[in-house]
Coordinates of C-alpha atoms and ligand atoms in Angstrom, one line a residue:
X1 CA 9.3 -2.6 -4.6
X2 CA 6.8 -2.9 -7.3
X3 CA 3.5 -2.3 -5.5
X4 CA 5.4 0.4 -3.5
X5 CA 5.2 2.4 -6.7
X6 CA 1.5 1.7 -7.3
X7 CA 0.4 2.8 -3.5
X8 CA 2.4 6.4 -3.8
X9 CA 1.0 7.5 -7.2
X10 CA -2.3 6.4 -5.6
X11 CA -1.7 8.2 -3.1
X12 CA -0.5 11.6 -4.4
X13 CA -3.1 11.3 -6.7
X14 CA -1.0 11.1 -9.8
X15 CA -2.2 11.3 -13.5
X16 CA -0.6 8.7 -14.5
X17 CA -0.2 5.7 -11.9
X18 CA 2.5 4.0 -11.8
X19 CA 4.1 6.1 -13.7
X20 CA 5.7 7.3 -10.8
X21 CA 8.8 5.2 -9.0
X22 CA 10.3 5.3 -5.7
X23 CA 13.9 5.3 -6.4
X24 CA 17.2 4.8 -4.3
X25 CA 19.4 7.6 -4.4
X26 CA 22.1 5.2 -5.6
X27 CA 21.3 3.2 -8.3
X28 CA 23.1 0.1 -6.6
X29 CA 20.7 0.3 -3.8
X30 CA 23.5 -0.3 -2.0
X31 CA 22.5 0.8 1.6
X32 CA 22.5 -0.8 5.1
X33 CA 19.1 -0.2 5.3
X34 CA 17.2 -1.7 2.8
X35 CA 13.5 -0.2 2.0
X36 CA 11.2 -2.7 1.1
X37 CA 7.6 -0.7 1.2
X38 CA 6.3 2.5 2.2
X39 CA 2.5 2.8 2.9
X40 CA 0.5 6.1 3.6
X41 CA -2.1 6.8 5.3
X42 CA -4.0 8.8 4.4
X43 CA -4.6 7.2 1.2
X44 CA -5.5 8.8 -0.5
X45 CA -4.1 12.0 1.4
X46 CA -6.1 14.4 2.5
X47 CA -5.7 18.4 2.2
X48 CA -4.4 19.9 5.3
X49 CA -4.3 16.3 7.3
X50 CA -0.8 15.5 8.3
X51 CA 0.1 12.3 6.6
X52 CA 1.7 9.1 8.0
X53 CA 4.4 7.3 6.2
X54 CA 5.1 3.5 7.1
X55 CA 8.4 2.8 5.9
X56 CA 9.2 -1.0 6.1
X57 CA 13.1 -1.7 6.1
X58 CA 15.5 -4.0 7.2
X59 CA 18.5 -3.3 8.4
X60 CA 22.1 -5.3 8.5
X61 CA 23.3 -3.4 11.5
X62 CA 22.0 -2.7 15.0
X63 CA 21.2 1.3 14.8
X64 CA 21.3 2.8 18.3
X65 CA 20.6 6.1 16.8
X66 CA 20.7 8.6 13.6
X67 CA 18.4 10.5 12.2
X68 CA 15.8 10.9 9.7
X69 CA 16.4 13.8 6.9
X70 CA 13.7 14.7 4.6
X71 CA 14.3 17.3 1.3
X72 CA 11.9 18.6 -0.9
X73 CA 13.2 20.4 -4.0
X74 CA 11.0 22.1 -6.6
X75 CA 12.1 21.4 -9.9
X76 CA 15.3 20.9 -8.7
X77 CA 16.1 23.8 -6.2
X78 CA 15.7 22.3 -2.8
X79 CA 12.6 24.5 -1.0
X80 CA 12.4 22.5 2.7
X81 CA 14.3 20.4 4.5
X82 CA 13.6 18.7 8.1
X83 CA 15.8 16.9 10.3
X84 CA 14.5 14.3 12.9
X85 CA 16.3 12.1 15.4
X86 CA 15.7 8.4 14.4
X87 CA 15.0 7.7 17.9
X88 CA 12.2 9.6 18.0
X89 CA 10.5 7.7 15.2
X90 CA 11.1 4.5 16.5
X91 CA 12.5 3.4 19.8
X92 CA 16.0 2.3 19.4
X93 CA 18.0 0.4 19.8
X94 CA 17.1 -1.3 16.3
X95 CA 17.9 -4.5 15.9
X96 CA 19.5 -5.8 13.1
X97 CA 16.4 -7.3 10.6
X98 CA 13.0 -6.2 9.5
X99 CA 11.5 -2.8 11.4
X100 CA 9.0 -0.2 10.2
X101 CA 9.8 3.6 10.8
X102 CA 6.7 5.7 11.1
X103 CA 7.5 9.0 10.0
X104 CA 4.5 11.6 10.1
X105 CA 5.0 13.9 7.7
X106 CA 4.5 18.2 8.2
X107 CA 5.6 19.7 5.3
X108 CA 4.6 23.3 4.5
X109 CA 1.6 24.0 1.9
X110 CA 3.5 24.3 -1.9
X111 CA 1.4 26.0 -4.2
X112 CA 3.0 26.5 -7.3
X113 CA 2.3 23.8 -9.7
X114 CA 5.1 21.9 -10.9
X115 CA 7.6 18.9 -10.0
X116 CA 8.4 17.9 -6.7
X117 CA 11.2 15.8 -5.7
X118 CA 10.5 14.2 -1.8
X119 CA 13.6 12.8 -0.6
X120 CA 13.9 10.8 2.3
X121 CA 17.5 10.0 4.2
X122 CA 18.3 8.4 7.3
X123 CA 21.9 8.4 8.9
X124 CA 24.1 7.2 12.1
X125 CA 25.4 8.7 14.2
X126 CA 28.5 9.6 12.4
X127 CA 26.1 10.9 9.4
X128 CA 27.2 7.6 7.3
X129 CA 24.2 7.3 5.3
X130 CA 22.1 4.3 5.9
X131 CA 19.4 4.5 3.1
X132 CA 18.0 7.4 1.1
X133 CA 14.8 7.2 -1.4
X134 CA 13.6 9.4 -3.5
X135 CA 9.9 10.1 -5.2
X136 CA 8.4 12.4 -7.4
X137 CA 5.1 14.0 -7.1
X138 CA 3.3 17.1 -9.1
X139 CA 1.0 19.7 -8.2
X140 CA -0.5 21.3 -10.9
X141 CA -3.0 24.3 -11.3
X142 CA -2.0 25.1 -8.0
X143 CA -4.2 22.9 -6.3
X144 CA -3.1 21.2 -3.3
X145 CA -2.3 17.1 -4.7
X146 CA 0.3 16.1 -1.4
X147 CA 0.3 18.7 1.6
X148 CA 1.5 16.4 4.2
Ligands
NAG1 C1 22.7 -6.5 18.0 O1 22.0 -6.4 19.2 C2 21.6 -7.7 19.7 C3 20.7 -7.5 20.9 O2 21.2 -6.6 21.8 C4 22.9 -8.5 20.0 O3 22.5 -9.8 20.5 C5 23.7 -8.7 18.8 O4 24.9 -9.3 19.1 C6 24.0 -7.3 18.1 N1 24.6 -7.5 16.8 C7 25.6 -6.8 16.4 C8 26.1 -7.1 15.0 O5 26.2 -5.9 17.1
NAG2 C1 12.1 12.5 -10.9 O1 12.1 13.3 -12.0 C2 13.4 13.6 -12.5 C3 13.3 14.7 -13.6 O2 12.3 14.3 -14.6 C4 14.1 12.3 -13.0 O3 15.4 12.6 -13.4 C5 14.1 11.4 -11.8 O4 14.7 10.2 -12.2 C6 12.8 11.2 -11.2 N1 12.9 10.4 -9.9 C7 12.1 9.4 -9.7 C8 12.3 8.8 -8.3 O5 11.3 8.9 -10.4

């Protein structure tokens, strides 16, 4: 995933690039899903756009459905949560192997600089988690660095 971390602190404008690392939640990485890139578009994002995030994955199981969970938390105290059905993303059933989720992003507008913590979960149908990554991104002087 090493360019992975290069194209998101590109893309949410970080200070320091690379700096920045998508992480799984567990630090086996030890998912059904596998995450192997995310690309966003676009890059870098623009203010008030909605913005589109190719997830590339590969999966061990057919998925006939789930969902897609995405938290935000602001310094740690989780400020906006959306839930999505997998099938809406991406037309199921998914084979088992490589598939890319599309997953256009609407969060609301944050404006208090700090650190922001996007996580991003999906499930099955039995809310088994299938994969879950996590980035951080900052917003400082109140200025608007990721809106999407
Ligand atoms: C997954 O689905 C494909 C196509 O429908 C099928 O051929 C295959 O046997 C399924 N694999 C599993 C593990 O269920
Ligand atoms: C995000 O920042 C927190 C606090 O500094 C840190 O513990 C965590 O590992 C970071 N996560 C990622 C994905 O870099």
């Amino acid at each position: 995933m090493g360019s992975l971390f290069c194209i998101l602190a590109f893309a949410l404008l970080l200070p320091l690039a690379c700096a920045t690392s998508i992480k799984y939640c567990d630090n086996s990485g030890d998912y059904v899903v596998k995450v192997s890139d995310v690309k966003i578009s676009p890059n870098p994002v623009v203010p008030g756009k909605p913005t589109t995030f190719d997830i590339s994955a590969s999966t061990g199981q057919n998925l006939s459905n789930g969902k897609v969970v995405i938290r935000v938390t602001y310094f740690g105290v989780q400020v906006h949560t959306e839930t999505h059905d997998l099938c809406e993303e991406i037309s199921c059933p998914i084979t088992a192997g490589k598939f890319v989720l599309s997953h256009t992003q609407s969060l609301p507008i944050f404006t208090p600089p700090g650190l922001y913590t996007l996580r991003i979960t999906m499930e099955d149908e039995l809310n088994q988690q299938l994969t879950c990554i996590s980035f951080n991104f900052s917003i400082r002087f109140g200025s608007l660095v990721f809106n999407s």
